[in-house]
XYZ file of C-alpha atoms in Angstrom:
414
model
C -56.786 146.019 120.906
C -53.342 144.443 120.625
C -54.637 141.981 118.017
C -56.134 144.859 116.017
C -52.816 146.703 116.083
C -50.971 143.568 114.960
C -53.510 143.118 112.157
C -52.865 146.635 110.845
C -49.099 146.139 111.063
C -49.379 142.871 109.161
C -51.365 144.647 106.438
C -48.749 147.404 106.344
C -45.907 144.966 105.712
C -47.975 143.196 103.070
C -48.447 146.566 101.358
C -44.711 147.260 101.594
C -43.872 143.861 100.073
C -46.357 144.392 97.231
C -44.988 147.897 96.680
C -41.458 146.500 96.431
C -42.429 143.808 93.931
C -44.419 146.144 91.694
C -41.574 148.691 91.677
C -39.049 146.004 90.783
C -41.305 144.952 87.911
C -41.558 148.602 86.859
C -37.785 148.922 86.929
C -37.598 145.936 84.588
C -40.006 147.624 82.178
C -37.959 150.824 82.281
C -34.741 148.894 81.600
C -36.406 147.468 78.480
C -37.833 150.840 77.364
C -34.654 151.982 75.606
C -34.094 155.760 75.480
C -37.122 156.310 77.699
C -35.196 154.707 80.539
C -32.541 157.444 80.505
C -34.669 160.075 82.264
C -38.191 160.471 83.588
C -38.598 163.594 81.421
C -36.673 162.284 78.407
C -33.094 162.518 77.207
C -31.075 165.632 78.029
C -28.363 166.880 80.352
C -30.715 169.570 81.616
C -32.719 166.906 83.477
C -31.532 166.342 87.021
C -32.030 162.579 87.166
C -30.104 162.017 83.917
C -27.262 164.292 85.048
C -26.936 162.608 88.466
C -26.499 159.193 86.862
C -24.380 160.322 83.894
C -21.937 162.041 86.249
C -21.935 159.027 88.528
C -21.140 156.694 85.641
C -18.262 158.911 84.482
C -16.910 158.930 88.039
C -17.193 155.149 88.356
C -15.225 154.652 85.129
C -12.502 157.271 85.620
C -11.985 157.826 89.358
C -8.679 156.578 90.755
C -10.235 156.233 94.198
C -13.488 156.889 95.994
C -12.107 160.265 97.096
C -10.965 161.485 93.672
C -12.192 165.085 93.929
C -10.762 166.124 90.554
C -12.679 163.384 88.706
C -15.841 164.151 90.700
C -15.592 167.803 89.667
C -14.978 166.879 86.042
C -17.765 164.274 86.026
C -20.474 166.842 86.639
C -18.677 169.912 85.304
C -18.870 168.557 81.756
C -22.657 168.862 82.051
C -22.541 172.405 83.405
C -22.999 171.332 87.029
C -20.221 172.761 89.202
C -21.054 170.783 92.326
C -17.441 169.645 92.593
C -16.360 173.205 93.386
C -18.728 173.307 96.377
C -17.522 170.330 98.397
C -16.240 172.721 101.052
C -19.845 173.852 101.607
C -21.870 170.593 101.608
C -24.909 171.982 103.435
C -25.031 175.240 101.537
C -24.881 173.650 98.081
C -26.662 170.329 98.736
C -23.995 167.960 97.408
C -24.892 164.827 99.386
C -26.975 163.067 96.730
C -24.189 163.487 94.167
C -21.786 161.845 96.617
C -24.182 158.988 97.333
C -24.711 158.338 93.622
C -20.963 158.312 92.967
C -20.314 156.019 95.940
C -22.953 153.490 94.844
C -21.903 153.542 91.195
C -18.180 153.423 91.989
C -18.754 150.171 93.872
C -21.300 148.572 91.524
C -20.414 150.118 88.124
C -24.068 150.396 87.114
C -26.734 153.059 87.455
C -29.439 150.519 88.230
C -28.164 150.067 91.778
C -29.024 153.732 92.363
C -32.519 153.018 91.066
C -32.713 149.970 93.316
C -31.658 152.177 96.241
C -34.444 154.609 95.376
C -36.970 151.777 95.296
C -35.878 150.569 98.733
C -36.061 154.129 100.094
C -39.581 154.520 98.675
C -40.747 151.256 100.242
C -39.242 152.078 103.651
C -40.914 155.504 103.461
C -44.297 153.749 103.415
C -43.641 152.590 106.965
C -43.132 156.136 108.240
C -45.986 157.549 106.188
C -48.128 155.024 108.035
C -46.629 155.647 111.476
C -46.934 159.432 111.193
C -50.530 159.243 109.935
C -51.467 156.722 112.613
C -50.365 159.189 115.294
C -51.836 162.329 113.738
C -55.081 160.734 112.438
C -55.892 157.037 112.938
C -54.944 153.556 111.746
C -57.507 153.345 108.939
C -56.429 156.667 107.462
C -52.802 155.588 107.782
C -53.470 152.302 105.991
C -55.321 153.937 103.085
C -52.653 156.622 102.641
C -49.994 153.901 102.588
C -51.930 151.923 99.984
C -52.318 154.960 97.769
C -48.624 155.747 97.860
C -47.764 152.089 97.268
C -49.994 151.564 94.233
C -50.639 154.875 92.447
C -48.877 155.053 89.045
C -46.891 158.244 89.612
C -45.043 157.160 92.803
C -44.353 153.739 91.259
C -42.724 155.125 88.114
C -41.030 158.186 89.610
C -38.915 156.222 92.098
C -37.434 154.199 89.221
C -35.290 157.145 88.131
C -32.300 158.900 89.651
C -33.987 161.729 91.541
C -33.063 162.440 95.152
C -36.684 162.875 96.248
C -37.029 159.337 97.629
C -34.314 159.995 100.202
C -35.844 163.401 100.917
C -39.219 161.752 101.498
C -37.837 159.132 103.872
C -36.081 161.783 105.974
C -39.134 164.075 105.854
C -41.622 161.496 107.073
C -39.274 160.046 109.651
C -38.848 163.523 111.123
C -42.617 164.108 110.996
C -43.144 160.780 112.726
C -40.754 161.475 115.615
C -42.094 165.041 115.935
C -45.652 163.700 116.210
C -44.596 160.954 118.618
C -42.968 163.495 120.931
C -46.052 165.710 120.649
C -48.437 162.983 121.775
C -46.264 160.897 124.099
C -43.657 163.466 125.273
C -40.809 160.986 124.921
C -38.576 159.427 122.312
C -36.209 156.489 122.500
C -32.507 157.248 122.481
C -32.240 155.578 119.064
C -35.016 157.822 117.740
C -33.187 160.952 118.880
C -30.085 159.619 117.131
C -31.882 158.813 113.881
C -33.695 162.150 114.050
C -30.332 163.915 114.133
C -29.018 161.776 111.246
C -32.158 162.392 109.164
C -31.860 166.141 109.770
C -28.205 166.134 108.670
C -29.044 164.137 105.529
C -31.924 166.480 104.702
C -29.626 169.470 105.114
C -27.155 167.828 102.737
C -29.847 167.277 100.116
C -32.232 170.210 100.461
C -29.880 172.784 102.090
C -31.604 176.021 103.158
C -35.238 175.002 102.655
C -34.778 172.187 105.174
C -34.387 174.782 107.944
C -37.987 175.823 107.380
C -39.001 172.195 107.727
C -37.121 171.917 111.029
C -39.158 174.880 112.290
C -42.321 173.016 111.219
C -41.185 169.941 113.156
C -40.448 172.113 116.193
C -43.950 173.569 116.063
C -45.444 170.078 115.875
C -43.351 168.888 118.808
C -43.890 171.772 121.214
C -46.596 174.239 120.260
C -49.910 172.756 121.302
C -49.014 170.318 124.043
C -46.827 172.450 126.316
C -49.470 172.704 129.068
C -50.065 168.975 129.168
C -46.448 167.856 128.831
C -45.354 165.770 131.787
C -41.748 166.894 131.651
C -40.722 169.452 134.270
C -41.377 172.970 133.006
C -37.751 173.941 133.485
C -36.702 171.110 131.162
C -39.155 172.222 128.484
C -38.020 175.826 128.873
C -34.387 174.808 128.368
C -35.258 172.736 125.280
C -37.309 175.576 123.750
C -34.631 178.201 124.464
C -31.849 176.029 123.052
C -33.932 175.117 120.001
C -34.699 178.784 119.373
C -31.043 179.785 119.663
C -29.921 176.974 117.352
C -32.718 177.784 114.893
C -31.846 181.466 114.735
C -28.135 180.662 114.373
C -28.847 178.300 111.482
C -31.147 180.781 109.761
C -28.504 183.493 110.046
C -25.729 181.178 108.843
C -27.717 179.886 105.874
C -29.765 182.978 105.022
C -27.886 183.446 101.758
C -28.542 179.827 100.822
C -32.254 180.172 101.571
C -32.511 183.357 99.521
C -30.513 181.784 96.696
C -32.807 178.748 96.603
C -35.912 180.900 96.688
C -34.625 183.055 93.831
C -33.616 179.966 91.875
C -36.988 178.263 92.277
C -38.922 181.429 91.569
C -36.695 182.192 88.612
C -37.014 178.714 87.134
C -40.746 178.780 87.664
C -41.078 182.282 86.249
C -39.319 181.215 83.055
C -42.229 178.894 82.353
C -45.013 181.172 83.553
C -45.516 183.101 80.346
C -46.146 180.026 78.204
C -47.543 177.670 80.809
C -51.103 176.435 80.479
C -51.452 176.779 84.237
C -49.978 180.267 84.497
C -53.272 181.581 85.832
C -52.879 179.281 88.849
C -49.452 180.640 89.762
C -49.346 182.705 92.955
C -47.241 185.791 92.200
C -48.391 188.297 94.811
C -50.469 188.612 97.962
C -53.634 189.435 96.026
C -53.416 185.972 94.430
C -54.234 184.370 97.768
C -57.623 183.291 96.405
C -55.778 180.910 94.064
C -54.379 178.805 96.903
C -57.086 176.057 96.861
C -56.876 175.752 93.071
C -53.068 175.770 93.004
C -53.040 173.137 95.726
C -55.545 170.964 93.880
C -53.659 171.159 90.596
C -50.306 170.452 92.248
C -51.625 167.044 93.316
C -52.361 166.212 89.680
C -48.873 167.111 88.488
C -47.429 165.973 86.153
C -50.646 166.350 84.195
C -51.417 166.973 80.518
C -54.295 165.174 78.853
C -53.745 163.970 75.286
C -49.976 164.593 75.564
C -47.747 162.934 72.981
C -46.146 159.815 74.418
C -42.387 160.445 74.271
C -41.240 159.688 77.840
C -42.414 158.069 81.055
C -43.376 161.523 82.265
C -45.766 161.933 79.350
C -47.306 158.544 80.144
C -47.924 159.616 83.722
C -49.224 162.996 82.546
C -51.990 161.207 80.667
C -52.933 158.610 83.276
C -52.735 160.999 86.233
C -56.389 161.658 85.542
C -56.826 159.008 88.254
C -55.560 161.621 90.731
C -58.561 163.932 90.236
C -60.689 162.428 93.073
C -57.631 162.494 95.345
C -56.920 166.142 94.489
C -60.537 167.127 95.104
C -60.837 165.124 98.323
C -57.573 166.468 99.727
C -58.635 170.043 98.950
C -62.014 169.542 100.611
C -60.287 168.028 103.635
C -57.797 170.881 104.008
C -60.217 173.764 103.568
C -63.557 172.473 104.852
C -63.098 169.553 107.242
C -62.585 169.965 110.962
C -59.089 168.792 111.873
C -58.329 166.242 114.582
C -55.128 168.202 115.221
C -55.100 171.586 113.507
C -51.452 172.318 114.320
C -50.175 169.181 112.605
C -52.498 169.495 109.602
C -51.890 173.186 108.950
C -48.139 172.908 109.584
C -47.784 170.185 106.962
C -49.998 172.088 104.555
C -48.001 175.300 105.052
C -44.742 173.511 104.257
C -46.268 171.923 101.162
C -47.562 175.288 99.960
C -44.084 176.813 100.130
C -43.155 174.480 97.287
C -46.406 175.037 95.412
C -46.096 178.815 95.539
C -42.478 178.807 94.377
C -42.519 175.782 92.070
C -46.022 174.799 90.956
C -44.826 173.960 87.460
C -41.725 172.106 88.687
C -43.403 168.993 90.064
C -40.179 167.190 90.974
C -39.568 169.793 93.701
C -42.545 168.584 95.747
C -42.743 164.934 94.656
C -41.460 163.921 98.096
C -44.428 165.650 99.736
C -47.168 163.866 97.770
C -48.049 161.659 100.802
C -49.231 164.788 102.653
C -52.034 165.114 100.105
C -52.724 161.380 100.110
C -53.161 161.577 103.884
C -55.586 164.498 103.526
C -57.648 162.596 100.945
C -57.700 159.455 103.100
C -58.877 161.487 106.086
C -61.740 162.951 104.044
C -62.769 159.740 102.306
C -62.859 157.545 105.417
C -64.412 159.985 107.852
C -67.013 161.904 105.881
C -70.699 161.161 105.430
C -72.170 159.427 102.393
C -73.558 162.736 101.126
C -70.142 164.361 101.288
C -68.641 161.407 99.428
C -71.259 161.909 96.723
C -70.229 165.561 96.584
C -66.612 164.418 96.130
C -67.646 162.299 93.138
C -69.701 165.078 91.573
C -66.962 167.699 91.962
C -64.416 165.226 90.559
C -66.571 164.648 87.485
C -66.988 168.406 87.081
C -63.213 168.950 87.299
C -62.655 166.125 84.813
C -65.092 167.721 82.360
C -63.355 171.097 82.669
C -59.913 169.562 82.121
C -61.065 167.524 79.116
C -62.570 170.651 77.570
C -59.477 172.724 78.343
C -56.954 170.276 76.933
C -59.171 169.500 73.931
C -59.231 173.196 73.035
C -55.450 173.329 73.350
C -55.148 170.608 70.722
C -57.139 172.651 68.181
């Protein structure tokens, strides 16, 4: 048993090493791609990744010190981003990634160190994707999910730009891992409690109000199902639950305006594209659209997706080759809605959190890029644990979906 565990861990680190090397090679290609290397979506100050790095470069060239608030404010203000005026409210306005970018670029004087940081964060995330999945599912599912994240085109290319989602993903899956570990083993190391607190603070500084919902999800995973079997004294559990509830309510009250602001912002940004979007019929606008959930979920896994798109950015390249995600999207959907769960609380909690982003931001794929491993885990669970007949059904449905998408995007070109 111990040898088997060591074998899986060895394979995991081999995957992580390969993932690092292939991402470094991808970064080299992006460096040589000229204007395409400026932003995943193409040139423009309206793109987050471009703005993060452009502001960071201005700060690195003009700041008199690392704590030059005036230059920080000016660096992003010239692009219409007033983050510098919100430094007194770091959790409410999610300023942490801006500060990290400026710190790294102030020291190194190049944007590529931020990209290198993102690559390292993505590779380290593979470890916690594996460890969480191993606890909630099994080792084989964990290994396949890790491989998919390591080698699929979209995760490889996306982490080579300046988005904050790689840090979000690392914090998210570390917190899921420690929540699952406490759920199944009722204990955490002192260092894990410490890193859990640090990850939560970082996530608050990057995602602000929406992270509070995720903390509730983690609390459910930690405490909901296993209370009767927990070995801790009941009085200790009662104290933890009461304190967690009080802190949770206090945070929700304190940041309610932030949560509402973010929800309105995401819904507003998404609504702006609903009228002209080719996937507008998949958007969930009201309670009667509940029947769209499986289809919205499936399509979100494909994003960014647009067959026969003109190649004018790395995003457009991925949009064309993300056809490889169709079997994964179908398998994950079948797993979520039709397969019996090994732990329903964990599976449905993760799915519920993912769907918050899909419902508010289906057409804004960068918002839920950090949650892609949740779908990769669902697909891996289905593919490895279903019968041969069900795997044949997966192939047939995938071919059917491919045919529909080819027909749909062909008609759009006419």
